[in-house]
């Protein structure tokens, strides 16, 4: 079994029923030789002690994770500050037999005050 690890500039949090957000640093991936491919994570909320266990079967059909997790992207900004962007949607699927996570987010461009919408891939490292 391998693991997906999420690193800077991406932060991923599971949503707990007590409204706490629990960091997800790794997601377990079933062996690629097994069909279908599954991913899973299990966490314990430090606030209410709830156990969060999720398992997903990945295929070429898109899965929407928006109600289960929050994804943020950290962007270095001017004058030693950070801008943190929350993804509006988070989705995943198998594309060319590779796990692909992506999301849509919108942000205000400071220089021209236009709200820009982008869809970007969420990077991860396979361990």
Short mmCIF file of N, CA, C and O in Angstrom, two decimals:
data_model
loop_
_atom_site.label_atom_id
_atom_site.label_comp_id
_atom_site.label_asym_id
_atom_site.label_seq_id
_atom_site.Cartn_x
_atom_site.Cartn_y
_atom_site.Cartn_z
N UNK A 1 0.85 -1.18 0.00
CA UNK A 1 0.00 0.00 0.00
C UNK A 1 0.89 1.24 0.00
O UNK A 1 1.87 1.33 0.73
N UNK A 2 0.54 2.20 -0.81
CA UNK A 2 1.30 3.45 -0.87
C UNK A 2 0.46 4.57 -0.28
O UNK A 2 -0.70 4.38 0.08
N UNK A 3 1.07 5.75 -0.19
CA UNK A 3 0.40 6.90 0.40
C UNK A 3 0.58 8.12 -0.48
O UNK A 3 1.62 8.29 -1.10
N UNK A 4 -0.45 8.96 -0.50
CA UNK A 4 -0.36 10.26 -1.13
C UNK A 4 -0.04 11.26 -0.03
O UNK A 4 -0.71 11.29 1.00
N UNK A 5 0.98 12.07 -0.25
CA UNK A 5 1.35 13.08 0.74
C UNK A 5 1.18 14.46 0.13
O UNK A 5 1.65 14.71 -0.99
N UNK A 6 0.51 15.34 0.86
CA UNK A 6 0.27 16.70 0.38
C UNK A 6 1.24 17.63 1.09
O UNK A 6 1.38 17.58 2.30
N UNK A 7 1.88 18.49 0.33
CA UNK A 7 2.90 19.40 0.86
C UNK A 7 2.61 20.83 0.46
O UNK A 7 1.74 21.10 -0.36
N UNK A 8 3.39 21.72 1.06
CA UNK A 8 3.31 23.14 0.73
C UNK A 8 3.36 23.31 -0.78
O UNK A 8 4.13 22.64 -1.42
N UNK A 9 2.54 24.10 -1.37
CA UNK A 9 1.67 25.14 -0.85
C UNK A 9 0.22 24.71 -0.62
O UNK A 9 -0.65 25.54 -0.45
N UNK A 10 -0.04 23.39 -0.57
CA UNK A 10 -1.41 22.89 -0.41
C UNK A 10 -1.62 22.40 1.02
O UNK A 10 -0.79 21.69 1.57
N UNK A 11 -2.75 22.78 1.61
CA UNK A 11 -3.16 22.29 2.93
C UNK A 11 -4.55 21.69 2.78
O UNK A 11 -5.44 22.32 2.21
N UNK A 12 -4.72 20.46 3.29
CA UNK A 12 -6.01 19.76 3.16
C UNK A 12 -6.52 19.42 4.56
O UNK A 12 -5.76 18.94 5.41
N UNK A 13 -7.81 19.68 4.79
CA UNK A 13 -8.43 19.45 6.08
C UNK A 13 -9.73 18.68 5.91
O UNK A 13 -10.53 19.00 5.04
N UNK A 14 -9.94 17.68 6.79
CA UNK A 14 -11.21 16.98 6.84
C UNK A 14 -12.18 17.80 7.68
O UNK A 14 -11.77 18.42 8.66
N UNK A 15 -13.45 17.79 7.30
CA UNK A 15 -14.47 18.51 8.05
C UNK A 15 -15.09 17.57 9.07
O UNK A 15 -15.56 16.49 8.72
N UNK A 16 -15.10 18.00 10.33
CA UNK A 16 -15.73 17.22 11.39
C UNK A 16 -17.12 17.80 11.66
O UNK A 16 -17.38 18.97 11.38
N UNK A 17 -18.00 16.98 12.22
CA UNK A 17 -19.37 17.44 12.52
C UNK A 17 -19.39 18.53 13.59
O UNK A 17 -20.35 19.28 13.69
N UNK A 18 -18.32 18.64 14.39
CA UNK A 18 -18.25 19.69 15.41
C UNK A 18 -17.71 21.00 14.84
O UNK A 18 -17.44 21.93 15.57
N UNK A 19 -17.55 21.05 13.52
CA UNK A 19 -17.06 22.22 12.76
C UNK A 19 -15.55 22.42 12.86
O UNK A 19 -15.04 23.43 12.38
N UNK A 20 -14.85 21.49 13.49
CA UNK A 20 -13.39 21.55 13.51
C UNK A 20 -12.85 21.03 12.17
O UNK A 20 -13.50 20.25 11.49
N UNK A 21 -11.67 21.51 11.82
CA UNK A 21 -11.00 21.01 10.62
C UNK A 21 -9.74 20.27 11.04
O UNK A 21 -8.92 20.80 11.78
N UNK A 22 -9.60 19.04 10.57
CA UNK A 22 -8.48 18.18 10.95
C UNK A 22 -7.55 18.02 9.77
O UNK A 22 -7.99 17.63 8.68
N UNK A 23 -6.26 18.33 9.93
CA UNK A 23 -5.32 18.23 8.80
C UNK A 23 -5.21 16.80 8.26
O UNK A 23 -5.15 15.84 9.02
N UNK A 24 -5.22 16.71 6.94
CA UNK A 24 -4.96 15.43 6.26
C UNK A 24 -3.60 15.58 5.60
O UNK A 24 -3.44 16.35 4.65
N UNK A 25 -2.61 14.88 6.12
CA UNK A 25 -1.28 14.95 5.54
C UNK A 25 -1.04 13.82 4.54
O UNK A 25 -0.27 13.98 3.59
N UNK A 26 -1.68 12.68 4.79
CA UNK A 26 -1.50 11.52 3.92
C UNK A 26 -2.83 10.82 3.69
O UNK A 26 -3.70 10.80 4.56
N UNK A 27 -2.95 10.23 2.51
CA UNK A 27 -4.11 9.40 2.17
C UNK A 27 -3.56 8.06 1.68
O UNK A 27 -2.68 8.01 0.83
N UNK A 28 -4.10 6.97 2.24
CA UNK A 28 -3.67 5.63 1.84
C UNK A 28 -4.26 5.28 0.48
O UNK A 28 -5.42 5.59 0.19
N UNK A 29 -3.45 4.60 -0.34
CA UNK A 29 -3.87 4.17 -1.67
C UNK A 29 -3.69 2.67 -1.76
O UNK A 29 -2.64 2.13 -1.40
N UNK A 30 -4.72 1.97 -2.25
CA UNK A 30 -4.61 0.53 -2.43
C UNK A 30 -3.57 0.24 -3.51
O UNK A 30 -3.22 1.10 -4.31
N UNK A 31 -3.11 -0.98 -3.52
CA UNK A 31 -2.12 -1.39 -4.51
C UNK A 31 -2.68 -1.18 -5.91
O UNK A 31 -3.82 -1.54 -6.19
N UNK A 32 -1.87 -0.59 -6.80
CA UNK A 32 -2.36 -0.28 -8.16
C UNK A 32 -2.74 -1.52 -8.95
O UNK A 32 -3.51 -1.43 -9.90
N UNK A 33 -2.21 -2.67 -8.56
CA UNK A 33 -2.56 -3.89 -9.28
C UNK A 33 -3.99 -4.33 -8.96
O UNK A 33 -4.59 -5.07 -9.71
N UNK A 34 -4.52 -3.84 -7.83
CA UNK A 34 -5.89 -4.19 -7.46
C UNK A 34 -6.86 -3.33 -8.25
O UNK A 34 -6.64 -2.15 -8.45
N UNK A 35 -7.90 -3.96 -8.69
CA UNK A 35 -8.92 -3.24 -9.43
C UNK A 35 -10.24 -3.43 -8.71
O UNK A 35 -10.62 -4.56 -8.46
N UNK A 36 -10.94 -2.44 -8.30
CA UNK A 36 -10.73 -1.02 -8.53
C UNK A 36 -9.75 -0.41 -7.52
O UNK A 36 -9.51 -0.96 -6.45
N UNK A 37 -9.24 0.74 -7.86
CA UNK A 37 -8.29 1.47 -7.02
C UNK A 37 -9.07 2.23 -5.95
O UNK A 37 -10.07 2.88 -6.24
N UNK A 38 -8.63 2.13 -4.70
CA UNK A 38 -9.33 2.84 -3.64
C UNK A 38 -8.35 3.71 -2.85
O UNK A 38 -7.17 3.42 -2.77
N UNK A 39 -8.89 4.79 -2.31
CA UNK A 39 -8.13 5.67 -1.43
C UNK A 39 -8.91 5.78 -0.13
O UNK A 39 -10.13 5.67 -0.12
N UNK A 40 -8.18 5.99 0.99
CA UNK A 40 -8.87 6.11 2.27
C UNK A 40 -8.03 6.89 3.26
O UNK A 40 -6.81 6.96 3.14
N UNK A 41 -8.74 7.47 4.22
CA UNK A 41 -8.08 8.12 5.34
C UNK A 41 -8.93 7.91 6.58
O UNK A 41 -10.14 7.72 6.51
N UNK A 42 -8.28 7.90 7.73
CA UNK A 42 -9.00 7.83 9.00
C UNK A 42 -8.30 8.78 9.97
O UNK A 42 -7.08 8.80 10.07
N UNK A 43 -9.12 9.57 10.64
CA UNK A 43 -8.63 10.60 11.54
C UNK A 43 -9.48 10.60 12.80
O UNK A 43 -10.59 10.09 12.82
N UNK A 44 -8.94 11.24 13.85
CA UNK A 44 -9.70 11.42 15.08
C UNK A 44 -9.70 12.90 15.40
O UNK A 44 -8.64 13.55 15.41
N UNK A 45 -10.86 13.44 15.65
CA UNK A 45 -10.99 14.86 15.96
C UNK A 45 -10.46 15.11 17.38
O UNK A 45 -10.91 14.46 18.33
N UNK A 46 -9.53 16.05 17.54
CA UNK A 46 -9.00 16.33 18.87
C UNK A 46 -10.00 17.11 19.76
O UNK A 46 -9.82 17.16 20.97
N UNK A 47 -11.04 17.65 19.17
CA UNK A 47 -12.01 18.43 19.94
C UNK A 47 -13.12 17.54 20.50
O UNK A 47 -13.40 17.54 21.69
N UNK A 48 -13.78 16.78 19.63
CA UNK A 48 -14.94 15.98 20.07
C UNK A 48 -14.68 14.47 20.08
O UNK A 48 -15.58 13.70 20.37
N UNK A 49 -13.48 14.05 19.74
CA UNK A 49 -13.08 12.63 19.70
C UNK A 49 -13.83 11.80 18.66
O UNK A 49 -13.85 10.57 18.73
N UNK A 50 -14.47 12.45 17.71
CA UNK A 50 -15.16 11.72 16.65
C UNK A 50 -14.12 11.06 15.74
O UNK A 50 -13.05 11.62 15.49
N UNK A 51 -14.45 9.87 15.26
CA UNK A 51 -13.58 9.17 14.32
C UNK A 51 -14.11 9.40 12.91
O UNK A 51 -15.29 9.17 12.65
N UNK A 52 -13.24 9.87 12.05
CA UNK A 52 -13.62 10.14 10.66
C UNK A 52 -12.90 9.12 9.79
O UNK A 52 -11.67 9.09 9.74
N UNK A 53 -13.68 8.28 9.11
CA UNK A 53 -13.12 7.27 8.21
C UNK A 53 -13.81 7.43 6.87
O UNK A 53 -15.04 7.43 6.80
N UNK A 54 -13.03 7.58 5.82
CA UNK A 54 -13.59 7.72 4.48
C UNK A 54 -12.82 6.80 3.54
O UNK A 54 -11.59 6.73 3.60
N UNK A 55 -13.54 6.13 2.68
CA UNK A 55 -12.95 5.29 1.63
C UNK A 55 -13.66 5.62 0.33
O UNK A 55 -14.89 5.73 0.31
N UNK A 56 -12.89 5.75 -0.73
CA UNK A 56 -13.44 6.09 -2.04
C UNK A 56 -12.88 5.15 -3.09
O UNK A 56 -11.69 4.83 -3.06
N UNK A 57 -13.72 4.72 -3.99
CA UNK A 57 -13.29 3.91 -5.14
C UNK A 57 -13.11 4.88 -6.30
O UNK A 57 -14.05 5.57 -6.70
N UNK A 58 -11.89 4.95 -6.83
CA UNK A 58 -11.60 5.87 -7.93
C UNK A 58 -11.75 5.19 -9.28
O UNK A 58 -11.35 4.04 -9.46
N UNK A 59 -12.31 5.92 -10.20
CA UNK A 59 -12.44 5.48 -11.58
C UNK A 59 -12.31 6.71 -12.47
O UNK A 59 -11.97 7.79 -11.99
N UNK A 60 -12.63 6.55 -13.72
CA UNK A 60 -12.57 7.71 -14.62
C UNK A 60 -13.74 8.66 -14.38
O UNK A 60 -13.75 9.77 -14.89
N UNK A 61 -14.70 8.22 -13.57
CA UNK A 61 -15.83 9.08 -13.21
C UNK A 61 -15.41 10.00 -12.07
O UNK A 61 -14.82 9.57 -11.08
N UNK A 62 -15.75 11.26 -12.19
CA UNK A 62 -15.36 12.28 -11.21
C UNK A 62 -16.08 12.09 -9.87
O UNK A 62 -17.26 11.80 -9.83
N UNK A 63 -15.32 12.27 -8.77
CA UNK A 63 -15.88 12.23 -7.42
C UNK A 63 -15.74 13.62 -6.82
O UNK A 63 -14.68 14.24 -6.91
N UNK A 64 -16.81 14.10 -6.19
CA UNK A 64 -16.79 15.42 -5.57
C UNK A 64 -16.51 15.28 -4.07
O UNK A 64 -17.28 14.66 -3.35
N UNK A 65 -15.39 15.85 -3.61
CA UNK A 65 -14.98 15.78 -2.20
C UNK A 65 -15.33 17.07 -1.45
O UNK A 65 -14.98 17.22 -0.29
N UNK A 66 -15.99 18.01 -2.09
CA UNK A 66 -16.22 19.35 -1.54
C UNK A 66 -16.88 19.34 -0.17
O UNK A 66 -16.54 20.14 0.69
N UNK A 67 -17.84 18.45 0.07
CA UNK A 67 -18.55 18.41 1.35
C UNK A 67 -17.76 17.71 2.45
O UNK A 67 -18.16 17.77 3.61
N UNK A 68 -16.66 17.05 2.10
CA UNK A 68 -15.89 16.29 3.07
C UNK A 68 -14.58 16.95 3.48
O UNK A 68 -14.11 16.74 4.60
N UNK A 69 -13.98 17.69 2.57
CA UNK A 69 -12.67 18.29 2.87
C UNK A 69 -12.62 19.74 2.39
O UNK A 69 -13.34 20.14 1.50
N UNK A 70 -11.74 20.50 3.03
CA UNK A 70 -11.40 21.84 2.59
C UNK A 70 -9.96 21.83 2.11
O UNK A 70 -9.10 21.22 2.75
N UNK A 71 -9.71 22.49 1.01
CA UNK A 71 -8.35 22.59 0.46
C UNK A 71 -8.00 24.07 0.36
O UNK A 71 -8.79 24.88 -0.10
N UNK A 72 -6.79 24.39 0.82
CA UNK A 72 -6.29 25.75 0.78
C UNK A 72 -4.96 25.77 0.04
O UNK A 72 -4.17 24.83 0.13
N UNK A 73 -4.71 26.85 -0.67
CA UNK A 73 -3.43 27.05 -1.34
C UNK A 73 -2.79 28.31 -0.75
O UNK A 73 -3.44 29.35 -0.66
N UNK A 74 -1.55 28.19 -0.33
CA UNK A 74 -0.81 29.31 0.25
C UNK A 74 0.00 29.95 -0.86
O UNK A 74 0.75 29.27 -1.57
N UNK A 75 -0.14 31.25 -1.00
CA UNK A 75 0.58 31.99 -2.04
C UNK A 75 1.40 33.09 -1.38
O UNK A 75 0.83 33.94 -0.69
N UNK A 76 2.72 33.08 -1.57
CA UNK A 76 3.52 34.19 -1.03
C UNK A 76 3.05 35.50 -1.66
O UNK A 76 2.70 35.55 -2.83
N UNK A 77 3.03 36.53 -0.86
CA UNK A 77 2.53 37.81 -1.33
C UNK A 77 3.59 38.88 -1.14
O UNK A 77 4.70 38.62 -0.67
N UNK A 78 3.24 40.09 -1.47
CA UNK A 78 4.15 41.21 -1.35
C UNK A 78 4.35 41.55 0.13
O UNK A 78 3.46 41.39 0.95
N UNK A 79 5.52 42.04 0.48
CA UNK A 79 5.85 42.53 1.82
C UNK A 79 5.75 41.44 2.89
O UNK A 79 5.16 41.65 3.95
N UNK A 80 6.30 40.28 2.64
CA UNK A 80 6.39 39.20 3.62
C UNK A 80 5.05 38.76 4.19
O UNK A 80 4.95 38.38 5.34
N UNK A 81 4.02 38.81 3.40
CA UNK A 81 2.71 38.35 3.82
C UNK A 81 2.34 37.12 3.02
O UNK A 81 2.98 36.80 2.03
N UNK A 82 1.29 36.45 3.45
CA UNK A 82 0.80 35.28 2.73
C UNK A 82 -0.64 35.51 2.33
O UNK A 82 -1.41 36.13 3.05
N UNK A 83 -1.00 34.98 1.18
CA UNK A 83 -2.39 34.95 0.77
C UNK A 83 -2.82 33.49 0.81
O UNK A 83 -2.10 32.62 0.33
N UNK A 84 -3.95 33.21 1.41
CA UNK A 84 -4.46 31.85 1.49
C UNK A 84 -5.77 31.80 0.72
O UNK A 84 -6.69 32.56 0.99
N UNK A 85 -5.82 30.90 -0.24
CA UNK A 85 -6.99 30.77 -1.10
C UNK A 85 -7.68 29.45 -0.78
O UNK A 85 -7.05 28.39 -0.77
N UNK A 86 -8.99 29.50 -0.50
CA UNK A 86 -9.77 28.30 -0.25
C UNK A 86 -10.42 27.86 -1.57
O UNK A 86 -11.00 28.66 -2.27
N UNK A 87 -10.28 26.59 -1.87
CA UNK A 87 -10.89 26.05 -3.08
C UNK A 87 -12.41 26.01 -2.91
O UNK A 87 -12.91 25.63 -1.86
N UNK A 88 -13.12 26.41 -3.95
CA UNK A 88 -14.58 26.38 -3.92
C UNK A 88 -15.10 24.95 -4.10
O UNK A 88 -16.11 24.58 -3.51
N UNK A 89 -14.42 24.18 -4.93
CA UNK A 89 -14.77 22.77 -5.15
C UNK A 89 -13.50 21.94 -5.13
O UNK A 89 -12.41 22.43 -5.45
N UNK A 90 -13.64 20.66 -4.75
CA UNK A 90 -12.53 19.72 -4.75
C UNK A 90 -13.04 18.43 -5.37
O UNK A 90 -14.04 17.87 -4.92
N UNK A 91 -12.35 17.96 -6.40
CA UNK A 91 -12.79 16.76 -7.12
C UNK A 91 -11.59 15.88 -7.42
O UNK A 91 -10.45 16.31 -7.38
N UNK A 92 -11.87 14.63 -7.75
CA UNK A 92 -10.81 13.70 -8.08
C UNK A 92 -11.32 12.60 -8.99
O UNK A 92 -12.52 12.34 -9.07
N UNK A 93 -10.39 11.96 -9.68
CA UNK A 93 -10.71 10.84 -10.56
C UNK A 93 -9.42 10.19 -11.02
O UNK A 93 -8.33 10.68 -10.73
N UNK A 94 -9.55 9.09 -11.73
CA UNK A 94 -8.41 8.46 -12.39
C UNK A 94 -8.32 9.00 -13.80
O UNK A 94 -9.31 9.02 -14.53
N UNK A 95 -7.14 9.44 -14.16
CA UNK A 95 -6.92 9.94 -15.51
C UNK A 95 -5.63 9.31 -16.02
O UNK A 95 -4.57 9.51 -15.44
N UNK A 96 -5.74 8.52 -17.07
CA UNK A 96 -4.60 7.76 -17.61
C UNK A 96 -3.97 6.89 -16.53
O UNK A 96 -2.75 6.83 -16.39
N UNK A 97 -4.81 6.23 -15.73
CA UNK A 97 -4.39 5.35 -14.63
C UNK A 97 -3.61 6.07 -13.54
O UNK A 97 -2.89 5.43 -12.76
N UNK A 98 -3.69 7.37 -13.45
CA UNK A 98 -3.05 8.15 -12.39
C UNK A 98 -4.14 8.87 -11.59
O UNK A 98 -5.13 9.34 -12.16
N UNK A 99 -3.93 8.98 -10.29
CA UNK A 99 -4.87 9.70 -9.43
C UNK A 99 -4.71 11.19 -9.67
O UNK A 99 -3.60 11.72 -9.64
N UNK A 100 -5.82 11.85 -9.93
CA UNK A 100 -5.80 13.29 -10.20
C UNK A 100 -6.78 13.98 -9.26
O UNK A 100 -7.95 13.61 -9.21
N UNK A 101 -6.29 14.95 -8.49
CA UNK A 101 -7.14 15.81 -7.68
C UNK A 101 -7.06 17.20 -8.26
O UNK A 101 -5.99 17.66 -8.65
N UNK A 102 -8.19 17.89 -8.28
CA UNK A 102 -8.20 19.25 -8.80
C UNK A 102 -9.34 20.00 -8.15
O UNK A 102 -10.24 19.42 -7.53
N UNK A 103 -9.27 21.30 -8.26
CA UNK A 103 -10.30 22.11 -7.65
C UNK A 103 -10.46 23.43 -8.36
O UNK A 103 -9.58 23.87 -9.11
N UNK A 104 -11.58 24.05 -8.09
CA UNK A 104 -11.86 25.37 -8.65
C UNK A 104 -11.79 26.38 -7.51
O UNK A 104 -12.26 26.11 -6.40
N UNK A 105 -11.16 27.48 -7.77
CA UNK A 105 -11.15 28.55 -6.78
C UNK A 105 -11.24 29.89 -7.49
O UNK A 105 -10.97 30.01 -8.67
N UNK A 106 -11.69 30.87 -6.74
CA UNK A 106 -11.78 32.22 -7.28
C UNK A 106 -11.02 33.15 -6.36
O UNK A 106 -10.98 32.93 -5.14
N UNK A 107 -10.38 34.14 -6.94
CA UNK A 107 -9.63 35.09 -6.13
C UNK A 107 -9.65 36.46 -6.78
O UNK A 107 -9.82 36.58 -8.00
N UNK A 108 -9.48 37.47 -5.95
CA UNK A 108 -9.46 38.84 -6.43
C UNK A 108 -8.03 39.19 -6.82
O UNK A 108 -7.11 39.06 -6.03
N UNK A 109 -7.87 39.61 -8.06
CA UNK A 109 -6.55 40.08 -8.50
C UNK A 109 -6.39 41.50 -8.00
O UNK A 109 -7.19 42.39 -8.32
N UNK A 110 -5.37 41.74 -7.20
CA UNK A 110 -5.18 43.03 -6.56
C UNK A 110 -4.89 44.16 -7.55
O UNK A 110 -5.30 45.28 -7.36
N UNK A 111 -4.15 43.83 -8.62
CA UNK A 111 -3.71 44.89 -9.52
C UNK A 111 -4.82 45.46 -10.39
O UNK A 111 -4.78 46.61 -10.78
N UNK A 112 -5.85 44.66 -10.71
CA UNK A 112 -6.92 45.20 -11.55
C UNK A 112 -8.32 44.97 -10.97
O UNK A 112 -9.33 45.24 -11.61
N UNK A 113 -8.39 44.44 -9.73
CA UNK A 113 -9.65 44.25 -9.00
C UNK A 113 -10.67 43.42 -9.78
O UNK A 113 -11.86 43.73 -9.80
N UNK A 114 -10.18 42.37 -10.43
CA UNK A 114 -11.04 41.44 -11.17
C UNK A 114 -11.05 40.11 -10.43
O UNK A 114 -10.01 39.65 -9.97
N UNK A 115 -12.22 39.50 -10.29
CA UNK A 115 -12.30 38.17 -9.69
C UNK A 115 -11.99 37.14 -10.76
O UNK A 115 -12.67 37.06 -11.78
N UNK A 116 -10.94 36.38 -10.52
CA UNK A 116 -10.48 35.38 -11.47
C UNK A 116 -10.86 34.00 -10.97
O UNK A 116 -10.69 33.69 -9.79
N UNK A 117 -11.38 33.15 -11.84
CA UNK A 117 -11.72 31.77 -11.51
C UNK A 117 -10.74 30.85 -12.23
O UNK A 117 -10.50 31.02 -13.42
N UNK A 118 -10.19 29.91 -11.49
CA UNK A 118 -9.22 28.98 -12.05
C UNK A 118 -9.55 27.56 -11.60
O UNK A 118 -10.11 27.35 -10.54
N UNK A 119 -9.17 26.61 -12.43
CA UNK A 119 -9.19 25.20 -12.05
C UNK A 119 -7.75 24.74 -12.08
O UNK A 119 -7.07 24.88 -13.11
N UNK A 120 -7.27 24.24 -10.93
CA UNK A 120 -5.88 23.80 -10.88
C UNK A 120 -5.80 22.40 -10.29
O UNK A 120 -6.67 21.97 -9.54
N UNK A 121 -4.75 21.73 -10.65
CA UNK A 121 -4.48 20.39 -10.13
C UNK A 121 -3.87 20.52 -8.74
O UNK A 121 -3.07 21.42 -8.48
N UNK A 122 -4.25 19.63 -7.85
CA UNK A 122 -3.73 19.62 -6.49
C UNK A 122 -2.54 18.66 -6.47
O UNK A 122 -2.70 17.45 -6.68
N UNK A 123 -1.34 19.19 -6.24
CA UNK A 123 -0.15 18.34 -6.29
C UNK A 123 -0.03 17.44 -5.06
O UNK A 123 -0.46 17.81 -3.96
N UNK A 124 0.58 16.29 -5.26
CA UNK A 124 0.87 15.36 -4.16
C UNK A 124 2.12 14.58 -4.52
O UNK A 124 2.58 14.57 -5.67
N UNK A 125 2.70 13.95 -3.50
CA UNK A 125 3.86 13.09 -3.69
C UNK A 125 3.44 11.69 -3.32
O UNK A 125 2.79 11.46 -2.30
N UNK A 126 3.78 10.71 -4.14
CA UNK A 126 3.46 9.32 -3.89
C UNK A 126 4.59 8.69 -3.08
O UNK A 126 5.74 8.73 -3.49
N UNK A 127 4.26 8.17 -1.90
CA UNK A 127 5.27 7.56 -1.03
C UNK A 127 5.13 6.05 -1.04
O UNK A 127 4.08 5.52 -1.13
#
